[in-house]
């Protein structure tokens, strides 16, 4: 710690004023603002990351960050703030928090975590801004949806039809003992022909 005094000559007399009897620099830190803030927005989320400069490693591990973002055309007074839970220089914003087709601006600042007892600091100045825009969700064609629906329905319907034919042939073989081997192949051939036709329609 240090003792900070102010000395001066006032009206021909020397005076000394003790400004801080005990001044500890580690309790009065103001960091430089984060640098190189960048962003990458998709249809699901927006990733924002940055770096810090001139910060010792033992402070970098105990920093906390505050993110501020807004619609680009709006004032910072109506911006949303997020105090990040970790000291990692990155954050993700869910797409549900962003409006599609709107440009956003984000900035970040840092300070020593309030949970730290050995050091204390005030917030740094805000960083430069990064501009991003949520990507539009791709629209699925109705024809694709119809084809996929038909494909999902085709499997259980085919299995049910095959099971029905098998059971029907089994009953027919008991009733018609004269030609038990001819009924099932003919129905199976007819069913195979219907499968080929259906697959041609789906394609």
PDB file of C-alpha atoms in Angstrom:
ATOM      1  CA  UNK A   1       0.000   0.000   0.000  1.00  0.00           C
ATOM      2  CA  UNK A   2       0.899   3.658  -0.332  1.00  0.00           C
ATOM      3  CA  UNK A   3       0.202   6.909   1.404  1.00  0.00           C
ATOM      4  CA  UNK A   4      -0.811   9.598  -1.060  1.00  0.00           C
ATOM      5  CA  UNK A   5      -0.223  13.213  -0.009  1.00  0.00           C
ATOM      6  CA  UNK A   6      -0.657  16.560  -1.687  1.00  0.00           C
ATOM      7  CA  UNK A   7       1.955  19.188  -0.992  1.00  0.00           C
ATOM      8  CA  UNK A   8       1.790  22.852  -1.939  1.00  0.00           C
ATOM      9  CA  UNK A   9       2.774  26.363  -1.071  1.00  0.00           C
ATOM     10  CA  UNK A  10      -0.151  28.468  -0.093  1.00  0.00           C
ATOM     11  CA  UNK A  11       0.313  32.124   0.766  1.00  0.00           C
ATOM     12  CA  UNK A  12       4.001  31.598   1.391  1.00  0.00           C
ATOM     13  CA  UNK A  13       3.531  28.593   3.663  1.00  0.00           C
ATOM     14  CA  UNK A  14       4.162  24.939   2.841  1.00  0.00           C
ATOM     15  CA  UNK A  15       1.294  22.636   3.559  1.00  0.00           C
ATOM     16  CA  UNK A  16       0.870  18.871   3.216  1.00  0.00           C
ATOM     17  CA  UNK A  17      -2.514  17.233   2.873  1.00  0.00           C
ATOM     18  CA  UNK A  18      -2.856  13.475   3.224  1.00  0.00           C
ATOM     19  CA  UNK A  19      -5.278  12.462   0.477  1.00  0.00           C
ATOM     20  CA  UNK A  20      -5.208   8.686   1.034  1.00  0.00           C
ATOM     21  CA  UNK A  21      -3.680   7.404   4.271  1.00  0.00           C
ATOM     22  CA  UNK A  22      -3.592   3.877   2.832  1.00  0.00           C
ATOM     23  CA  UNK A  23      -3.887   3.549  -0.926  1.00  0.00           C
ATOM     24  CA  UNK A  24      -3.743   0.046  -2.399  1.00  0.00           C
ATOM     25  CA  UNK A  25      -3.529   0.065  -6.237  1.00  0.00           C
ATOM     26  CA  UNK A  26      -5.031  -3.417  -6.541  1.00  0.00           C
ATOM     27  CA  UNK A  27      -8.249  -2.030  -5.090  1.00  0.00           C
ATOM     28  CA  UNK A  28      -8.491   0.784  -7.659  1.00  0.00           C
ATOM     29  CA  UNK A  29      -8.138  -0.842 -11.080  1.00  0.00           C
ATOM     30  CA  UNK A  30      -9.632   0.338 -14.342  1.00  0.00           C
ATOM     31  CA  UNK A  31      -8.947  -1.973 -17.263  1.00  0.00           C
ATOM     32  CA  UNK A  32      -8.662  -1.124 -20.926  1.00  0.00           C
ATOM     33  CA  UNK A  33     -11.793  -1.942 -22.950  1.00  0.00           C
ATOM     34  CA  UNK A  34     -11.951  -5.289 -24.787  1.00  0.00           C
ATOM     35  CA  UNK A  35     -10.656  -5.410 -28.355  1.00  0.00           C
ATOM     36  CA  UNK A  36     -11.511  -7.097 -31.645  1.00  0.00           C
ATOM     37  CA  UNK A  37     -15.135  -7.838 -30.885  1.00  0.00           C
ATOM     38  CA  UNK A  38     -16.541 -10.089 -33.610  1.00  0.00           C
ATOM     39  CA  UNK A  39     -19.794 -11.899 -34.255  1.00  0.00           C
ATOM     40  CA  UNK A  40     -21.263 -14.714 -36.320  1.00  0.00           C
ATOM     41  CA  UNK A  41     -25.038 -15.036 -36.601  1.00  0.00           C
ATOM     42  CA  UNK A  42     -26.987 -18.040 -37.878  1.00  0.00           C
ATOM     43  CA  UNK A  43     -30.665 -18.939 -37.934  1.00  0.00           C
ATOM     44  CA  UNK A  44     -30.328 -20.561 -34.472  1.00  0.00           C
ATOM     45  CA  UNK A  45     -27.955 -18.325 -32.485  1.00  0.00           C
ATOM     46  CA  UNK A  46     -25.429 -15.519 -32.601  1.00  0.00           C
ATOM     47  CA  UNK A  47     -21.889 -16.059 -31.315  1.00  0.00           C
ATOM     48  CA  UNK A  48     -19.908 -13.029 -30.112  1.00  0.00           C
ATOM     49  CA  UNK A  49     -16.286 -13.097 -29.009  1.00  0.00           C
ATOM     50  CA  UNK A  50     -13.513 -10.621 -28.217  1.00  0.00           C
ATOM     51  CA  UNK A  51     -10.060 -10.291 -26.675  1.00  0.00           C
ATOM     52  CA  UNK A  52      -8.511  -8.260 -23.849  1.00  0.00           C
ATOM     53  CA  UNK A  53      -5.302  -6.291 -24.012  1.00  0.00           C
ATOM     54  CA  UNK A  54      -2.728  -5.333 -21.408  1.00  0.00           C
ATOM     55  CA  UNK A  55      -4.304  -7.551 -18.748  1.00  0.00           C
ATOM     56  CA  UNK A  56      -2.080  -9.800 -16.574  1.00  0.00           C
ATOM     57  CA  UNK A  57      -2.947 -13.480 -16.650  1.00  0.00           C
ATOM     58  CA  UNK A  58      -3.940 -13.517 -12.983  1.00  0.00           C
ATOM     59  CA  UNK A  59      -6.547 -10.846 -13.704  1.00  0.00           C
ATOM     60  CA  UNK A  60      -7.744 -12.356 -16.980  1.00  0.00           C
ATOM     61  CA  UNK A  61      -8.923 -15.425 -15.063  1.00  0.00           C
ATOM     62  CA  UNK A  62     -11.112 -13.426 -12.678  1.00  0.00           C
ATOM     63  CA  UNK A  63     -12.680 -10.941 -15.073  1.00  0.00           C
ATOM     64  CA  UNK A  64     -16.370 -10.547 -15.603  1.00  0.00           C
ATOM     65  CA  UNK A  65     -17.945  -9.126 -18.728  1.00  0.00           C
ATOM     66  CA  UNK A  66     -21.088  -7.229 -19.518  1.00  0.00           C
ATOM     67  CA  UNK A  67     -22.616  -7.456 -22.972  1.00  0.00           C
ATOM     68  CA  UNK A  68     -24.909  -4.785 -24.329  1.00  0.00           C
ATOM     69  CA  UNK A  69     -26.795  -5.159 -27.588  1.00  0.00           C
ATOM     70  CA  UNK A  70     -29.604  -3.383 -29.399  1.00  0.00           C
ATOM     71  CA  UNK A  71     -31.202  -2.891 -32.755  1.00  0.00           C
ATOM     72  CA  UNK A  72     -28.745  -0.901 -34.816  1.00  0.00           C
ATOM     73  CA  UNK A  73     -31.148   1.986 -35.400  1.00  0.00           C
ATOM     74  CA  UNK A  74     -32.088   2.307 -31.717  1.00  0.00           C
ATOM     75  CA  UNK A  75     -30.376   4.246 -28.922  1.00  0.00           C
ATOM     76  CA  UNK A  76     -28.058   2.575 -26.412  1.00  0.00           C
ATOM     77  CA  UNK A  77     -30.429   3.749 -23.692  1.00  0.00           C
ATOM     78  CA  UNK A  78     -32.868   1.004 -24.671  1.00  0.00           C
ATOM     79  CA  UNK A  79     -30.206  -1.678 -25.142  1.00  0.00           C
ATOM     80  CA  UNK A  80     -30.362  -5.070 -23.417  1.00  0.00           C
ATOM     81  CA  UNK A  81     -27.625  -5.943 -20.916  1.00  0.00           C
ATOM     82  CA  UNK A  82     -26.222  -9.363 -20.042  1.00  0.00           C
ATOM     83  CA  UNK A  83     -23.725  -9.905 -17.217  1.00  0.00           C
ATOM     84  CA  UNK A  84     -21.879 -13.028 -18.266  1.00  0.00           C
ATOM     85  CA  UNK A  85     -21.431 -15.818 -15.694  1.00  0.00           C
ATOM     86  CA  UNK A  86     -17.882 -16.841 -16.704  1.00  0.00           C
ATOM     87  CA  UNK A  87     -14.565 -15.189 -17.473  1.00  0.00           C
ATOM     88  CA  UNK A  88     -14.467 -16.589 -21.009  1.00  0.00           C
ATOM     89  CA  UNK A  89     -14.378 -13.809 -23.617  1.00  0.00           C
ATOM     90  CA  UNK A  90     -17.385 -15.091 -25.546  1.00  0.00           C
ATOM     91  CA  UNK A  91     -21.156 -15.322 -25.381  1.00  0.00           C
ATOM     92  CA  UNK A  92     -24.063 -16.774 -27.343  1.00  0.00           C
ATOM     93  CA  UNK A  93     -27.420 -15.127 -27.971  1.00  0.00           C
ATOM     94  CA  UNK A  94     -30.341 -17.366 -28.868  1.00  0.00           C
ATOM     95  CA  UNK A  95     -32.102 -16.549 -32.126  1.00  0.00           C
ATOM     96  CA  UNK A  96     -35.403 -16.229 -30.264  1.00  0.00           C
ATOM     97  CA  UNK A  97     -34.062 -12.999 -28.727  1.00  0.00           C
ATOM     98  CA  UNK A  98     -33.434 -11.464 -32.155  1.00  0.00           C
ATOM     99  CA  UNK A  99     -35.835 -10.282 -34.824  1.00  0.00           C
ATOM    100  CA  UNK A 100     -35.354 -11.650 -38.308  1.00  0.00           C
ATOM    101  CA  UNK A 101     -34.110  -9.189 -40.918  1.00  0.00           C
ATOM    102  CA  UNK A 102     -33.014  -6.583 -38.318  1.00  0.00           C
ATOM    103  CA  UNK A 103     -29.401  -5.464 -37.911  1.00  0.00           C
ATOM    104  CA  UNK A 104     -28.054  -5.424 -34.347  1.00  0.00           C
ATOM    105  CA  UNK A 105     -25.063  -3.795 -32.687  1.00  0.00           C
ATOM    106  CA  UNK A 106     -23.218  -5.252 -29.689  1.00  0.00           C
ATOM    107  CA  UNK A 107     -20.452  -4.025 -27.399  1.00  0.00           C
ATOM    108  CA  UNK A 108     -18.806  -5.313 -24.239  1.00  0.00           C
ATOM    109  CA  UNK A 109     -16.907  -4.056 -21.185  1.00  0.00           C
ATOM    110  CA  UNK A 110     -15.036  -5.736 -18.361  1.00  0.00           C
ATOM    111  CA  UNK A 111     -13.929  -5.459 -14.760  1.00  0.00           C
ATOM    112  CA  UNK A 112     -12.609  -7.678 -11.978  1.00  0.00           C
ATOM    113  CA  UNK A 113     -15.283 -10.005 -10.667  1.00  0.00           C
ATOM    114  CA  UNK A 114     -17.214  -8.790  -7.650  1.00  0.00           C
ATOM    115  CA  UNK A 115     -16.650 -12.182  -6.033  1.00  0.00           C
ATOM    116  CA  UNK A 116     -12.915 -11.491  -5.875  1.00  0.00           C
ATOM    117  CA  UNK A 117     -11.563 -10.088  -2.582  1.00  0.00           C
ATOM    118  CA  UNK A 118      -7.920  -9.494  -3.506  1.00  0.00           C
ATOM    119  CA  UNK A 119      -8.667  -7.048  -6.343  1.00  0.00           C
ATOM    120  CA  UNK A 120     -11.315  -4.496  -7.080  1.00  0.00           C
ATOM    121  CA  UNK A 121     -12.001  -2.449 -10.179  1.00  0.00           C
ATOM    122  CA  UNK A 122     -14.555  -0.311 -11.907  1.00  0.00           C
ATOM    123  CA  UNK A 123     -16.032  -1.046 -15.308  1.00  0.00           C
ATOM    124  CA  UNK A 124     -13.820  -0.388 -18.293  1.00  0.00           C
ATOM    125  CA  UNK A 125     -14.988   1.783 -21.154  1.00  0.00           C
ATOM    126  CA  UNK A 126     -17.163   0.105 -23.756  1.00  0.00           C
ATOM    127  CA  UNK A 127     -15.485  -1.683 -26.643  1.00  0.00           C
ATOM    128  CA  UNK A 128     -16.028  -0.917 -30.297  1.00  0.00           C
ATOM    129  CA  UNK A 129     -19.273  -2.332 -31.683  1.00  0.00           C
ATOM    130  CA  UNK A 130     -19.890  -5.401 -33.795  1.00  0.00           C
ATOM    131  CA  UNK A 131     -22.861  -5.436 -36.189  1.00  0.00           C
ATOM    132  CA  UNK A 132     -24.717  -8.665 -36.948  1.00  0.00           C
ATOM    133  CA  UNK A 133     -28.035  -9.906 -38.311  1.00  0.00           C
ATOM    134  CA  UNK A 134     -29.841 -13.162 -37.695  1.00  0.00           C
ATOM    135  CA  UNK A 135     -29.960 -15.428 -40.728  1.00  0.00           C
ATOM    136  CA  UNK A 136     -33.406 -16.313 -42.046  1.00  0.00           C
ATOM    137  CA  UNK A 137     -34.741 -19.787 -41.360  1.00  0.00           C
ATOM    138  CA  UNK A 138     -34.883 -21.693 -44.681  1.00  0.00           C
ATOM    139  CA  UNK A 139     -38.426 -22.489 -45.762  1.00  0.00           C
ATOM    140  CA  UNK A 140     -39.155 -26.106 -46.650  1.00  0.00           C
ATOM    141  CA  UNK A 141     -41.116 -26.624 -49.849  1.00  0.00           C
ATOM    142  CA  UNK A 142     -44.606 -28.069 -49.529  1.00  0.00           C
ATOM    143  CA  UNK A 143     -43.761 -30.681 -52.160  1.00  0.00           C
ATOM    144  CA  UNK A 144     -40.827 -31.904 -50.067  1.00  0.00           C
ATOM    145  CA  UNK A 145     -43.017 -32.109 -46.981  1.00  0.00           C
ATOM    146  CA  UNK A 146     -45.680 -34.052 -48.897  1.00  0.00           C
ATOM    147  CA  UNK A 147     -43.114 -36.495 -50.297  1.00  0.00           C
ATOM    148  CA  UNK A 148     -41.552 -37.102 -46.877  1.00  0.00           C
ATOM    149  CA  UNK A 149     -44.978 -37.627 -45.332  1.00  0.00           C
ATOM    150  CA  UNK A 150     -45.855 -40.184 -47.994  1.00  0.00           C
ATOM    151  CA  UNK A 151     -42.560 -41.970 -47.421  1.00  0.00           C
ATOM    152  CA  UNK A 152     -43.177 -42.232 -43.667  1.00  0.00           C
ATOM    153  CA  UNK A 153     -46.696 -43.515 -44.243  1.00  0.00           C
ATOM    154  CA  UNK A 154     -45.604 -45.950 -46.936  1.00  0.00           C
ATOM    155  CA  UNK A 155     -43.587 -48.173 -44.586  1.00  0.00           C
ATOM    156  CA  UNK A 156     -46.321 -49.024 -42.010  1.00  0.00           C
ATOM    157  CA  UNK A 157     -48.967 -49.303 -44.735  1.00  0.00           C
ATOM    158  CA  UNK A 158     -46.800 -51.696 -46.721  1.00  0.00           C
ATOM    159  CA  UNK A 159     -46.095 -53.807 -43.653  1.00  0.00           C
ATOM    160  CA  UNK A 160     -49.791 -53.924 -42.754  1.00  0.00           C
ATOM    161  CA  UNK A 161     -50.789 -54.871 -46.281  1.00  0.00           C
ATOM    162  CA  UNK A 162     -48.182 -57.615 -46.425  1.00  0.00           C
ATOM    163  CA  UNK A 163     -49.333 -58.974 -43.087  1.00  0.00           C
ATOM    164  CA  UNK A 164     -52.945 -58.935 -44.310  1.00  0.00           C
ATOM    165  CA  UNK A 165     -52.067 -60.782 -47.503  1.00  0.00           C
ATOM    166  CA  UNK A 166     -50.103 -63.381 -45.622  1.00  0.00           C
ATOM    167  CA  UNK A 167     -52.947 -64.006 -43.195  1.00  0.00           C
ATOM    168  CA  UNK A 168     -55.513 -64.048 -46.006  1.00  0.00           C
ATOM    169  CA  UNK A 169     -53.459 -66.556 -47.975  1.00  0.00           C
ATOM    170  CA  UNK A 170     -53.096 -68.717 -44.909  1.00  0.00           C
ATOM    171  CA  UNK A 171     -56.861 -68.831 -44.491  1.00  0.00           C
ATOM    172  CA  UNK A 172     -57.405 -69.460 -48.182  1.00  0.00           C
ATOM    173  CA  UNK A 173     -54.988 -72.365 -48.139  1.00  0.00           C
ATOM    174  CA  UNK A 174     -57.080 -74.018 -45.456  1.00  0.00           C
ATOM    175  CA  UNK A 175     -60.338 -73.507 -47.338  1.00  0.00           C
ATOM    176  CA  UNK A 176     -59.093 -74.335 -50.801  1.00  0.00           C
ATOM    177  CA  UNK A 177     -56.928 -77.388 -50.540  1.00  0.00           C
ATOM    178  CA  UNK A 178     -56.968 -77.934 -54.264  1.00  0.00           C
ATOM    179  CA  UNK A 179     -54.450 -75.158 -55.116  1.00  0.00           C
ATOM    180  CA  UNK A 180     -52.838 -73.878 -51.919  1.00  0.00           C
ATOM    181  CA  UNK A 181     -49.625 -72.757 -53.597  1.00  0.00           C
ATOM    182  CA  UNK A 182     -51.135 -70.481 -56.251  1.00  0.00           C
ATOM    183  CA  UNK A 183     -53.081 -67.891 -54.246  1.00  0.00           C
ATOM    184  CA  UNK A 184     -50.262 -66.295 -52.235  1.00  0.00           C
ATOM    185  CA  UNK A 185     -47.784 -65.831 -55.143  1.00  0.00           C
ATOM    186  CA  UNK A 186     -50.434 -64.118 -57.268  1.00  0.00           C
ATOM    187  CA  UNK A 187     -51.391 -61.703 -54.493  1.00  0.00           C
ATOM    188  CA  UNK A 188     -47.740 -61.105 -53.627  1.00  0.00           C
ATOM    189  CA  UNK A 189     -47.031 -60.323 -57.292  1.00  0.00           C
ATOM    190  CA  UNK A 190     -49.912 -57.878 -57.344  1.00  0.00           C
ATOM    191  CA  UNK A 191     -48.651 -56.272 -54.114  1.00  0.00           C
ATOM    192  CA  UNK A 192     -45.108 -55.977 -55.520  1.00  0.00           C
ATOM    193  CA  UNK A 193     -46.497 -54.263 -58.606  1.00  0.00           C
ATOM    194  CA  UNK A 194     -48.338 -51.748 -56.373  1.00  0.00           C
ATOM    195  CA  UNK A 195     -45.088 -51.060 -54.430  1.00  0.00           C
ATOM    196  CA  UNK A 196     -43.221 -50.326 -57.667  1.00  0.00           C
ATOM    197  CA  UNK A 197     -45.976 -47.977 -58.811  1.00  0.00           C
ATOM    198  CA  UNK A 198     -46.039 -46.177 -55.452  1.00  0.00           C
ATOM    199  CA  UNK A 199     -42.262 -45.720 -55.412  1.00  0.00           C
ATOM    200  CA  UNK A 200     -42.465 -44.271 -58.931  1.00  0.00           C
ATOM    201  CA  UNK A 201     -45.029 -41.726 -57.732  1.00  0.00           C
ATOM    202  CA  UNK A 202     -42.871 -40.728 -54.723  1.00  0.00           C
ATOM    203  CA  UNK A 203     -39.883 -40.156 -56.976  1.00  0.00           C
TER     204      UNK A 203
END
